[in-house]
Amino acid sequence: MAPLRSRTLFFTTSPRTPLKMIPEIEMLAREFEGKVWNPNTQAEFIKKLAEGKDFQGEGSIKEMAFSARDRINRAPKALGFIDLKPTIKLTKPGERLISGKRIEEILLRQLLKFQLPSPYHKETKQLEGIFGVKPYLEIFRLIYVMGTLSFDELMIFGMQLTHYEKFDEIVDEIRHFRRMKAYAKAGYKVFRREYVRREVEKIYQEDINLGKIQTRESKEKSFDKFVRTKASNLRDYADACFRYLRATGMVEISQRGHSLSIMQEKREEVEFFLNCVDRKPIYIDNEKKYKEYLFDESLPVLYSDDRERLLKQVSEYIGPLSDLPQIATEQLKDKLEEMIQNRKAAIIEQQVRDLKEYKEYHDVMETFYDIKDNSLYDAPLMLEWNTWRAMTMLDGGDIKANLKLDDKGQPMSTAQGNMADIICDYGDFGLTVEVTMQSGQRQYEMEGEPVSRHLAKLKRDTGKEAYCLFIAPKINEACIAYFYALHMVNISFYGGQSVIVPLELDVFINMVEQSYRAGYIPDAEQIKGIFKYSMEQAKQAQDESEWYAKIKDKALNWL
């Protein structure tokens, strides 16, 4: 049980996107089901996790038990995918989640049940009466009522929606914020900064009056530090909320507008649960009853659970069929999902045709410039998606992105662990493409070894010659040295020598421009030529700096 100590909403930030919890839940259930969740099993869990290919990040050596609780006690437990008492057990929703079948539906059900307070999250006496809300339900309602909800509006006002009875008040405050923004003379950044400061002061006025302004993260005790820390927490929670809502498939995001809106095709489904799901938290003091409710994979009832509505939805895709009424409800849901996936595949196929004909060239380039300017909401996701678009456009290979796309073919989340961001098939050879917004030493620590591992996996899976293109706004010197060395060393674990070519994003953009202006579609041999040249230069160069300069020059003149 975790005490509620905040005066605002909080949303699980671990993991940042819900799909990343799936392999960890699966491993926990497989290796530890029936065991007691205590510091010993928690430490063992982190050790097992670190051995696996899906592990991202590092468990703290000193605090492995804490690292385990951070991964499991937050989203997996709070959303009812795993039960930790009396022993570790995978729940019915957890089984559904790791099955990979209708993930968006089961995630939506569990998000709509998440409530504050609950037997998992108890109010302290100091803050008694502040909470009475199902946070995701009310944020869905806020998006629906407002039409669109910007990240700043969610951060500043949505996080204050600690009780469902405050909903109308929050709506009025957002509308006032929008009116005041229109009259701001000093520019939006200044207006926003001052507004955030005032709202933080208002939320924590009692603490400020009592001098309780020291934060747990710092020894510094100052009012400015207190405000900055609280604002940073609000930003982190708002970001987590954005990502989890997006994963349900019910909302779409405007990357340039930094806002969420209900997908037009999902409006009836959202209207249904907004009208039917009880807004009041239930079983606050009865953990047994609460767990029965939380672990019921059929609750709450959704729009598609009604057979007549389901028949209507399926018929909209495939027309009236006489045998539909005889199909079981679960089979009808499978049929609907199949139709949605077929439509998405058709949308993506059309995107590929348009890209290969350079119809999307200007949008691809504009998106790259937006990424460089840091003006998009989720730059890492957009870099991955836009690089897939660029690779599809500039050559004739079969290019597959491993990111998750929504029903409209728009990016939802980046590639999961143990796979390259993009895989290109050129017939007699393959190519992995890895992208990152990371810079400095962290780029080497997070990306170095996995890049070579993903390339090795492609070699094993295809039995073909393969190379890798590594793209980042700026390439860290340690990465340059590491990739240069891999050209020279025969490592059986990596399938021999690893030919990985690092390029700055500006250089890759230049390659795309060359392709557009060439008047013809580059062929696979021209792609391979870059990597063959890299291998030759690695043998001839005095050091990694000379090698890198040579391959950069080659890329700038690849056609």
Coordinates of C-alpha atoms in Angstrom, one line a residue:
M1 CA 0.0 0.0 0.0
A2 CA 1.4 3.4 -1.0
P3 CA 0.3 6.5 0.8
L4 CA -1.0 9.5 -1.2
R5 CA 1.2 12.4 -0.3
S6 CA 0.7 14.6 -3.3
R7 CA -1.9 17.4 -3.8
T8 CA -2.2 16.6 -7.5
L9 CA -2.9 13.6 -9.6
F10 CA -0.1 11.2 -10.4
F11 CA 0.3 8.8 -13.3
T12 CA 2.7 5.9 -13.4
T13 CA 6.0 6.9 -15.1
S14 CA 7.5 3.4 -15.0
P15 CA 7.5 2.2 -17.7
R16 CA 6.9 5.4 -19.7
T17 CA 4.9 3.4 -22.3
P18 CA 2.7 0.4 -21.3
L19 CA 3.9 -2.0 -24.0
K20 CA 7.3 -2.1 -22.4
M21 CA 5.9 -3.8 -19.3
I22 CA 4.7 -6.9 -21.2
P23 CA 8.0 -8.8 -21.4
E24 CA 8.8 -8.0 -17.7
I25 CA 5.3 -9.2 -16.5
E26 CA 5.7 -12.3 -18.6
M27 CA 9.1 -13.1 -17.1
L28 CA 8.0 -12.4 -13.6
A29 CA 5.0 -14.7 -13.9
R30 CA 7.1 -17.4 -15.6
E31 CA 10.0 -17.4 -13.2
F32 CA 8.4 -16.3 -9.9
E33 CA 4.8 -17.2 -9.8
G34 CA 3.8 -18.7 -6.4
K35 CA 6.8 -17.0 -4.6
V36 CA 6.5 -14.3 -2.1
W37 CA 7.4 -10.8 -3.4
N38 CA 10.0 -9.7 -0.9
P39 CA 13.5 -8.1 -1.2
N40 CA 15.1 -11.4 -2.1
T41 CA 12.8 -12.3 -5.0
Q42 CA 12.9 -8.6 -6.0
A43 CA 16.7 -8.7 -6.3
E44 CA 16.5 -12.1 -8.1
F45 CA 13.9 -10.6 -10.5
I46 CA 16.3 -7.8 -11.5
K47 CA 19.1 -10.2 -12.0
K48 CA 17.0 -12.4 -14.3
L49 CA 15.8 -9.3 -16.1
A50 CA 19.4 -8.1 -16.7
E51 CA 20.2 -11.5 -18.3
G52 CA 17.4 -11.2 -20.8
K53 CA 17.4 -9.5 -24.2
D54 CA 14.5 -7.3 -23.5
F55 CA 16.2 -5.5 -20.5
Q56 CA 16.6 -1.8 -21.0
G57 CA 18.6 0.2 -18.5
E58 CA 20.4 -1.1 -15.4
G59 CA 19.2 -2.3 -12.1
S60 CA 20.9 -0.6 -9.2
I61 CA 23.5 -2.8 -7.6
K62 CA 22.9 -1.4 -4.2
E63 CA 19.1 -1.1 -4.6
M64 CA 18.1 -4.0 -6.8
A65 CA 15.0 -4.6 -4.7
F66 CA 14.0 -1.0 -5.1
S67 CA 14.6 -1.3 -8.9
A68 CA 12.3 -4.3 -9.0
R69 CA 9.5 -2.5 -7.1
D70 CA 9.8 0.5 -9.4
R71 CA 9.2 -1.7 -12.4
I72 CA 6.4 -4.0 -10.9
N73 CA 4.7 -2.1 -8.1
R74 CA 3.8 0.8 -10.3
A75 CA 2.0 0.1 -13.6
P76 CA 1.8 -3.7 -13.5
K77 CA 0.4 -3.9 -10.0
A78 CA -1.6 -0.6 -10.0
L79 CA -3.4 -1.5 -13.2
G80 CA -4.2 -5.0 -12.1
F81 CA -1.9 -7.0 -14.4
I82 CA -0.1 -8.8 -11.6
D83 CA -1.1 -9.7 -8.1
L84 CA 1.7 -9.6 -5.4
K85 CA -0.3 -10.8 -2.4
P86 CA -0.1 -13.3 -0.8
T87 CA 2.2 -14.6 -3.6
I88 CA 3.1 -13.5 -7.1
K89 CA 0.4 -14.4 -9.6
L90 CA -0.5 -13.3 -13.1
T91 CA -4.1 -12.0 -13.2
K92 CA -6.7 -12.5 -16.0
P93 CA -6.0 -9.0 -17.4
G94 CA -2.3 -9.8 -17.2
E95 CA -2.8 -13.0 -19.2
R96 CA -4.7 -11.0 -21.8
L97 CA -2.0 -8.4 -22.0
I98 CA 0.9 -10.8 -22.6
S99 CA -1.2 -12.8 -25.1
G100 CA -0.9 -9.9 -27.5
K101 CA -4.6 -10.2 -28.4
R102 CA -6.7 -7.0 -28.3
I103 CA -4.1 -5.3 -26.1
E104 CA -5.7 -1.8 -26.6
E105 CA -9.1 -3.1 -25.3
I106 CA -7.7 -4.7 -22.1
L107 CA -5.5 -1.7 -21.4
L108 CA -8.5 0.6 -21.8
R109 CA -10.5 -1.4 -19.3
Q110 CA -7.7 -1.4 -16.7
L111 CA -7.0 2.4 -17.1
L112 CA -10.7 3.1 -16.6
K113 CA -10.6 1.2 -13.3
F114 CA -7.5 2.9 -11.9
Q115 CA -8.7 5.1 -9.0
L116 CA -7.5 7.4 -6.2
P117 CA -7.9 6.5 -3.4
S118 CA -7.9 2.7 -3.4
P119 CA -6.6 -0.1 -1.2
Y120 CA -3.4 0.3 -3.2
H121 CA -3.2 4.0 -2.7
K122 CA -4.5 5.3 0.7
E123 CA -4.9 8.9 1.6
T124 CA -2.8 10.3 4.5
K125 CA -4.6 12.1 7.4
Q126 CA -3.0 15.3 6.3
L127 CA -4.5 15.1 2.8
E128 CA -7.7 13.3 3.7
G129 CA -10.6 14.2 1.4
I130 CA -8.6 15.6 -1.5
F131 CA -8.9 12.5 -3.7
G132 CA -12.0 11.0 -5.2
V133 CA -11.4 10.2 -8.8
K134 CA -10.7 7.7 -11.6
P135 CA -7.9 9.8 -13.2
Y136 CA -7.8 8.3 -16.7
L137 CA -11.6 8.4 -17.0
E138 CA -11.8 12.1 -16.1
I139 CA -8.9 13.0 -18.4
F140 CA -10.7 11.2 -21.3
R141 CA -13.7 13.3 -20.3
L142 CA -11.6 16.5 -20.3
I143 CA -10.3 15.8 -23.8
Y144 CA -13.8 15.0 -25.0
V145 CA -15.4 18.1 -23.6
M146 CA -12.5 20.5 -24.6
G147 CA -12.3 19.0 -28.2
T148 CA -8.5 19.1 -27.9
L149 CA -6.3 19.2 -24.8
S150 CA -2.8 20.5 -25.0
F151 CA 0.1 19.1 -23.0
D152 CA 0.4 22.3 -21.1
E153 CA -3.3 22.3 -20.2
L154 CA -3.1 18.8 -19.0
M155 CA 0.0 19.6 -17.0
I156 CA -1.2 22.8 -15.4
F157 CA -4.9 22.0 -14.9
G158 CA -5.6 18.3 -15.6
M159 CA -3.2 17.3 -12.8
Q160 CA -5.4 19.3 -10.4
L161 CA -8.4 17.1 -11.1
T162 CA -8.1 15.1 -7.9
H163 CA -11.9 14.8 -7.4
Y164 CA -14.5 14.2 -10.1
E165 CA -16.6 17.0 -8.6
K166 CA -13.9 19.5 -9.6
F167 CA -14.4 18.7 -13.3
D168 CA -16.4 21.8 -14.2
E169 CA -14.0 24.0 -12.3
I170 CA -11.1 22.6 -14.2
V171 CA -12.9 23.1 -17.5
D172 CA -13.5 26.8 -16.6
E173 CA -9.9 27.3 -15.7
I174 CA -8.7 25.9 -19.0
R175 CA -11.1 28.1 -20.9
H176 CA -9.8 31.1 -18.9
F177 CA -6.2 30.1 -19.7
R178 CA -7.0 30.0 -23.4
R179 CA -8.5 33.5 -23.3
M180 CA -5.6 34.9 -21.3
K181 CA -3.1 33.3 -23.7
A182 CA -4.7 35.1 -26.6
Y183 CA -4.0 38.4 -24.9
A184 CA -0.4 37.6 -23.7
K185 CA 1.9 40.3 -24.9
A186 CA 5.2 38.9 -23.7
G187 CA 5.1 35.7 -25.8
Y188 CA 3.7 32.3 -24.9
K189 CA 6.9 30.9 -23.2
V190 CA 6.9 33.8 -20.7
F191 CA 3.1 33.6 -20.2
R192 CA 3.3 29.9 -19.6
R193 CA 6.2 30.1 -17.2
E194 CA 4.4 32.7 -15.0
Y195 CA 1.1 30.8 -15.2
V196 CA 2.8 27.5 -14.0
R197 CA 4.5 29.3 -11.2
R198 CA 1.2 30.8 -10.0
E199 CA -0.7 27.5 -10.2
V200 CA 2.1 25.7 -8.2
E201 CA 1.9 28.4 -5.6
K202 CA -1.9 28.0 -5.4
I203 CA -1.7 24.2 -5.1
Y204 CA 0.9 24.1 -2.4
Q205 CA 0.0 27.3 -0.6
E206 CA -0.5 25.5 2.7
D207 CA 3.0 23.8 2.5
I208 CA 4.6 27.1 1.5
N209 CA 3.0 28.9 4.4
L210 CA 4.3 26.3 6.8
G211 CA 7.8 26.5 5.3
K212 CA 7.6 22.9 3.9
I213 CA 9.5 23.7 0.7
Q214 CA 12.4 21.2 0.8
T215 CA 12.2 18.5 -1.8
R216 CA 13.3 14.9 -1.4
E217 CA 15.6 15.1 -4.4
S218 CA 17.7 18.0 -3.1
K219 CA 19.3 19.4 0.0
E220 CA 18.7 22.9 -1.3
K221 CA 15.8 24.6 0.5
S222 CA 14.5 27.5 -1.5
F223 CA 11.2 28.6 -2.9
D224 CA 12.4 28.7 -6.5
K225 CA 13.8 25.1 -6.2
F226 CA 10.5 24.0 -4.7
V227 CA 8.5 25.5 -7.6
R228 CA 10.8 24.1 -10.2
T229 CA 10.6 20.6 -8.7
K230 CA 6.8 20.6 -8.4
A231 CA 6.5 21.8 -12.0
S232 CA 8.9 19.1 -13.2
N233 CA 6.8 16.5 -11.4
L234 CA 3.6 17.8 -13.1
R235 CA 5.3 17.6 -16.5
D236 CA 6.5 14.0 -15.9
Y237 CA 3.0 12.9 -14.9
A238 CA 1.3 14.7 -17.8
D239 CA 3.8 13.0 -20.2
A240 CA 3.0 9.6 -18.7
C241 CA -0.7 10.2 -19.0
F242 CA -0.4 11.3 -22.6
R243 CA 1.5 8.1 -23.5
Y244 CA -0.9 5.7 -21.7
L245 CA -4.0 7.3 -23.2
R246 CA -2.4 7.1 -26.6
A247 CA -1.7 3.4 -26.2
T248 CA -5.5 2.7 -25.9
G249 CA -6.0 3.8 -29.5
M250 CA -8.9 6.1 -28.5
V251 CA -7.0 9.3 -28.9
E252 CA -4.7 10.8 -31.5
I253 CA -1.8 13.2 -30.9
S254 CA -0.9 16.4 -32.8
Q255 CA 2.9 16.3 -32.7
R256 CA 3.2 19.9 -33.8
G257 CA 0.3 21.1 -31.6
H258 CA 1.4 19.0 -28.6
S259 CA -2.2 18.1 -28.0
L260 CA -4.6 15.1 -27.7
S261 CA -8.1 14.7 -29.3
I262 CA -10.5 11.8 -29.5
M263 CA -10.1 9.9 -32.7
Q264 CA -13.2 10.5 -34.8
E265 CA -13.8 6.8 -35.4
K266 CA -13.8 6.2 -31.6
R267 CA -16.1 9.0 -30.5
E268 CA -19.1 6.6 -30.0
E269 CA -17.0 4.2 -27.9
V270 CA -15.6 7.1 -25.8
E271 CA -19.1 8.6 -25.3
F272 CA -20.3 5.2 -24.1
F273 CA -17.8 4.7 -21.3
L274 CA -18.0 8.3 -20.3
N275 CA -21.7 7.9 -19.8
C276 CA -21.7 4.4 -18.3
V277 CA -18.6 4.1 -16.1
D278 CA -19.2 5.2 -12.5
R279 CA -17.1 8.2 -11.7
K280 CA -16.9 7.4 -7.9
P281 CA -14.0 5.2 -6.6
I282 CA -15.3 2.0 -5.1
Y283 CA -14.1 -0.6 -2.5
I284 CA -11.7 2.0 -1.0
D285 CA -11.3 0.1 2.2
N286 CA -11.9 -3.5 1.0
E287 CA -8.9 -4.9 -0.7
K288 CA -10.5 -8.3 -1.4
K289 CA -13.5 -6.7 -3.2
Y290 CA -11.3 -4.2 -5.0
K291 CA -9.0 -6.9 -6.4
E292 CA -11.9 -8.9 -7.6
Y293 CA -13.1 -5.9 -9.5
L294 CA -9.6 -4.9 -10.7
F295 CA -8.8 -8.5 -11.9
D296 CA -12.1 -9.0 -13.8
E297 CA -11.1 -8.7 -17.5
S298 CA -14.7 -8.1 -18.5
L299 CA -15.1 -4.9 -16.5
P300 CA -16.0 -2.2 -17.1
V301 CA -18.4 -2.9 -19.9
L302 CA -17.3 -1.3 -23.2
Y303 CA -19.2 -0.2 -26.3
S304 CA -18.0 -3.3 -28.2
D305 CA -19.3 -5.7 -25.5
D306 CA -22.9 -5.2 -26.7
R307 CA -23.5 -7.7 -29.5
E308 CA -25.7 -5.5 -31.6
R309 CA -23.2 -2.7 -31.5
L310 CA -20.4 -5.2 -32.4
L311 CA -22.4 -6.5 -35.3
K312 CA -22.9 -2.9 -36.5
Q313 CA -19.2 -2.2 -36.3
V314 CA -18.2 -5.4 -38.2
S315 CA -20.9 -4.7 -40.8
E316 CA -19.4 -1.3 -41.4
Y317 CA -16.2 -2.9 -42.6
I318 CA -17.4 -5.9 -44.6
G319 CA -21.1 -5.2 -45.2
P320 CA -24.1 -7.3 -44.1
L321 CA -23.4 -11.0 -43.9
S322 CA -26.1 -13.6 -43.1
D323 CA -23.8 -15.7 -40.9
L324 CA -22.6 -12.8 -38.6
P325 CA -25.4 -13.3 -36.0
Q326 CA -24.3 -16.9 -35.5
I327 CA -20.7 -16.0 -34.7
A328 CA -19.8 -15.9 -31.0
T329 CA -19.1 -12.5 -29.4
E330 CA -15.4 -13.1 -28.9
Q331 CA -15.1 -14.3 -32.5
L332 CA -16.9 -11.2 -33.7
K333 CA -14.3 -9.1 -31.8
D334 CA -11.6 -11.1 -33.5
K335 CA -13.2 -10.4 -36.8
L336 CA -13.4 -6.7 -36.1
E337 CA -9.8 -6.5 -35.1
E338 CA -8.8 -8.4 -38.3
M339 CA -10.8 -5.9 -40.4
I340 CA -9.1 -3.0 -38.6
Q341 CA -5.7 -4.5 -39.1
N342 CA -6.4 -5.1 -42.8
R343 CA -7.5 -1.5 -43.2
K344 CA -4.4 -0.3 -41.4
A345 CA -2.2 -2.5 -43.7
A346 CA -3.9 -0.9 -46.8
I347 CA -3.3 2.6 -45.4
I348 CA 0.4 1.7 -44.8
E349 CA 0.7 0.2 -48.3
Q350 CA -0.7 3.5 -49.8
Q351 CA 1.8 5.5 -47.6
V352 CA 4.6 3.3 -49.1
R353 CA 3.5 3.9 -52.6
D354 CA 3.3 7.7 -52.0
L355 CA 6.7 7.7 -50.4
K356 CA 8.3 5.8 -53.3
E357 CA 6.8 8.3 -55.7
Y358 CA 8.2 11.2 -53.6
K359 CA 4.7 12.6 -53.0
E360 CA 5.6 12.9 -49.3
Y361 CA 9.1 14.3 -49.8
H362 CA 8.3 17.9 -48.5
D363 CA 6.5 16.6 -45.5
V364 CA 9.4 14.2 -44.7
M365 CA 11.9 17.0 -44.9
E366 CA 9.7 19.4 -42.8
T367 CA 9.4 16.7 -40.2
F368 CA 13.2 16.3 -40.0
Y369 CA 13.5 20.1 -39.6
D370 CA 10.9 20.0 -36.8
I371 CA 12.9 17.3 -35.1
K372 CA 16.1 19.3 -35.3
D373 CA 14.2 22.3 -33.9
N374 CA 12.8 20.2 -31.0
S375 CA 9.3 21.5 -31.9
L376 CA 7.5 18.1 -31.9
Y377 CA 6.0 16.5 -28.8
D378 CA 7.8 13.1 -29.1
A379 CA 11.0 13.7 -31.1
P380 CA 12.5 10.1 -30.6
L381 CA 9.3 8.5 -31.9
M382 CA 9.0 10.9 -34.8
L383 CA 12.7 10.4 -35.7
E384 CA 12.2 6.7 -35.9
W385 CA 9.0 7.0 -38.0
N386 CA 10.3 9.7 -40.3
T387 CA 13.6 7.8 -40.9
W388 CA 11.5 4.8 -42.0
R389 CA 9.6 7.1 -44.4
A390 CA 12.9 8.5 -45.7
M391 CA 14.5 5.0 -46.2
T392 CA 11.3 3.9 -48.0
M393 CA 11.5 6.9 -50.2
L394 CA 15.2 7.0 -51.2
D395 CA 15.6 3.4 -52.4
G396 CA 13.8 0.3 -53.7
G397 CA 14.1 -2.1 -50.8
D398 CA 11.5 -3.6 -48.6
I399 CA 11.6 -1.3 -45.5
K400 CA 9.9 -2.3 -42.3
A401 CA 9.7 -0.2 -39.1
N402 CA 9.3 -2.0 -35.8
L403 CA 7.4 0.9 -34.1
K404 CA 3.7 0.6 -33.3
L405 CA 1.3 2.4 -35.5
D406 CA -2.3 3.3 -34.8
D407 CA -5.3 2.5 -36.9
K408 CA -4.6 5.4 -39.2
G409 CA -1.0 4.4 -39.8
Q410 CA 0.4 7.1 -37.5
P411 CA 3.2 6.4 -35.0
M412 CA 2.2 5.4 -31.4
S413 CA 5.3 4.1 -29.7
T414 CA 8.9 3.3 -30.6
A415 CA 10.3 -0.2 -31.3
Q416 CA 10.4 -2.5 -28.3
G417 CA 13.6 -4.2 -26.9
N418 CA 15.6 -6.8 -28.8
M419 CA 14.8 -5.5 -32.3
A420 CA 16.3 -2.9 -34.6
D421 CA 14.3 0.2 -35.2
I422 CA 14.1 -0.4 -38.9
I423 CA 14.9 -3.5 -41.0
C424 CA 15.6 -3.2 -44.8
D425 CA 15.6 -6.2 -47.1
Y426 CA 17.5 -5.6 -50.4
G427 CA 17.4 -9.2 -51.6
D428 CA 20.9 -10.4 -51.3
F429 CA 21.7 -8.4 -48.2
G430 CA 20.0 -6.7 -45.3
L431 CA 20.3 -3.5 -43.4
T432 CA 19.3 -2.4 -39.9
V433 CA 18.8 1.3 -39.2
E434 CA 19.0 2.5 -35.6
V435 CA 18.1 6.1 -34.6
T436 CA 18.4 8.0 -31.4
M437 CA 18.1 11.4 -29.9
Q438 CA 20.6 10.6 -27.2
S439 CA 23.9 12.4 -27.2
G440 CA 27.1 12.4 -25.2
Q441 CA 28.3 9.5 -23.2
R442 CA 24.7 8.3 -22.7
Q443 CA 24.4 7.6 -26.4
Y444 CA 27.3 5.1 -26.2
E445 CA 26.0 3.5 -23.0
M446 CA 22.4 3.1 -24.2
E447 CA 22.9 2.4 -27.9
G448 CA 26.4 1.0 -28.5
E449 CA 26.1 -2.7 -27.7
P450 CA 22.4 -3.2 -28.6
V451 CA 23.1 -1.8 -32.1
S452 CA 25.7 -4.5 -32.8
R453 CA 23.4 -7.2 -31.2
H454 CA 20.4 -6.2 -33.4
L455 CA 22.7 -6.4 -36.4
A456 CA 23.9 -9.9 -35.4
K457 CA 20.2 -11.0 -34.9
L458 CA 19.4 -9.9 -38.5
K459 CA 22.4 -11.9 -39.8
R460 CA 21.3 -15.0 -37.9
D461 CA 17.6 -14.7 -38.9
T462 CA 18.2 -14.1 -42.6
G463 CA 21.5 -16.0 -43.1
K464 CA 22.5 -13.0 -45.4
E465 CA 25.2 -10.4 -45.4
A466 CA 23.9 -7.4 -43.4
Y467 CA 25.0 -3.9 -42.3
C468 CA 23.8 -1.1 -40.0
L469 CA 23.2 2.6 -40.4
F470 CA 23.3 4.5 -37.1
I471 CA 21.7 8.0 -37.1
A472 CA 21.6 10.7 -34.4
P473 CA 21.6 14.5 -34.4
K474 CA 25.2 14.3 -33.1
I475 CA 27.4 11.2 -33.0
N476 CA 29.3 10.6 -29.7
E477 CA 33.1 10.0 -30.1
A478 CA 32.9 6.8 -28.1
C479 CA 30.3 5.5 -30.5
I480 CA 32.6 6.4 -33.5
A481 CA 35.5 4.5 -31.8
Y482 CA 33.4 1.5 -30.9
F483 CA 31.8 1.1 -34.4
Y484 CA 35.2 1.6 -36.0
A485 CA 36.7 -1.2 -33.9
L486 CA 33.9 -3.6 -34.8
H487 CA 34.9 -3.3 -38.4
M488 CA 38.2 -4.7 -37.5
V489 CA 37.4 -7.5 -35.1
N490 CA 35.9 -10.9 -35.9
I491 CA 33.4 -11.6 -33.0
S492 CA 31.4 -14.8 -33.3
F493 CA 28.7 -13.5 -30.9
Y494 CA 28.0 -10.7 -33.4
G495 CA 28.2 -12.9 -36.5
G496 CA 31.8 -11.8 -37.4
Q497 CA 32.7 -8.3 -38.3
S498 CA 30.0 -5.7 -37.7
V499 CA 29.8 -3.0 -40.3
I500 CA 28.0 -0.1 -38.6
V501 CA 28.1 3.3 -40.2
P502 CA 27.3 6.3 -37.9
L503 CA 25.9 9.4 -39.6
E504 CA 24.7 12.7 -38.2
L505 CA 21.1 13.5 -39.0
D506 CA 22.1 16.5 -41.2
V507 CA 24.2 14.1 -43.3
F508 CA 21.4 11.7 -43.7
I509 CA 19.0 14.5 -44.6
N510 CA 21.5 15.5 -47.3
M511 CA 21.4 11.9 -48.6
V512 CA 17.6 12.1 -48.9
E513 CA 17.9 15.5 -50.7
Q514 CA 20.4 14.0 -53.2
S515 CA 18.0 11.1 -53.9
Y516 CA 15.2 13.6 -54.6
R517 CA 17.2 15.7 -56.9
A518 CA 18.8 12.7 -58.8
G519 CA 15.8 12.1 -61.0
Y520 CA 16.0 8.4 -60.5
I521 CA 15.6 5.8 -57.7
P522 CA 18.9 4.7 -56.2
D523 CA 19.4 1.0 -56.4
A524 CA 20.5 -1.5 -53.7
E525 CA 24.1 -1.6 -55.0
Q526 CA 24.5 2.2 -54.3
I527 CA 23.3 1.6 -50.7
K528 CA 25.7 -1.3 -50.3
G529 CA 28.5 0.9 -51.7
I530 CA 28.5 3.0 -48.6
F531 CA 29.2 0.0 -46.4
K532 CA 31.8 -1.5 -48.7
Y533 CA 33.6 1.8 -48.7
S534 CA 33.4 1.9 -44.9
M535 CA 35.0 -1.5 -44.7
E536 CA 37.8 -0.4 -47.1
Q537 CA 38.5 2.8 -45.2
A538 CA 38.5 1.1 -41.8
K539 CA 41.5 -1.0 -43.1
Q540 CA 43.3 2.0 -44.5
A541 CA 42.6 4.8 -41.9
Q542 CA 45.1 5.7 -39.2
D543 CA 42.4 5.9 -36.6
E544 CA 38.6 6.3 -36.0
S545 CA 38.6 10.0 -36.7
E546 CA 40.0 9.6 -40.2
W547 CA 37.7 6.7 -40.9
Y548 CA 34.6 8.7 -39.8
A549 CA 35.6 11.8 -41.9
K550 CA 35.9 9.5 -44.9
I551 CA 32.6 7.8 -44.6
K552 CA 30.9 11.2 -43.9
D553 CA 32.3 12.6 -47.1
K554 CA 31.2 9.5 -48.9
A555 CA 27.6 9.9 -47.6
L556 CA 27.6 13.5 -48.7
N557 CA 28.4 12.4 -52.2
W558 CA 26.8 9.0 -52.3
L559 CA 25.1 9.5 -55.7

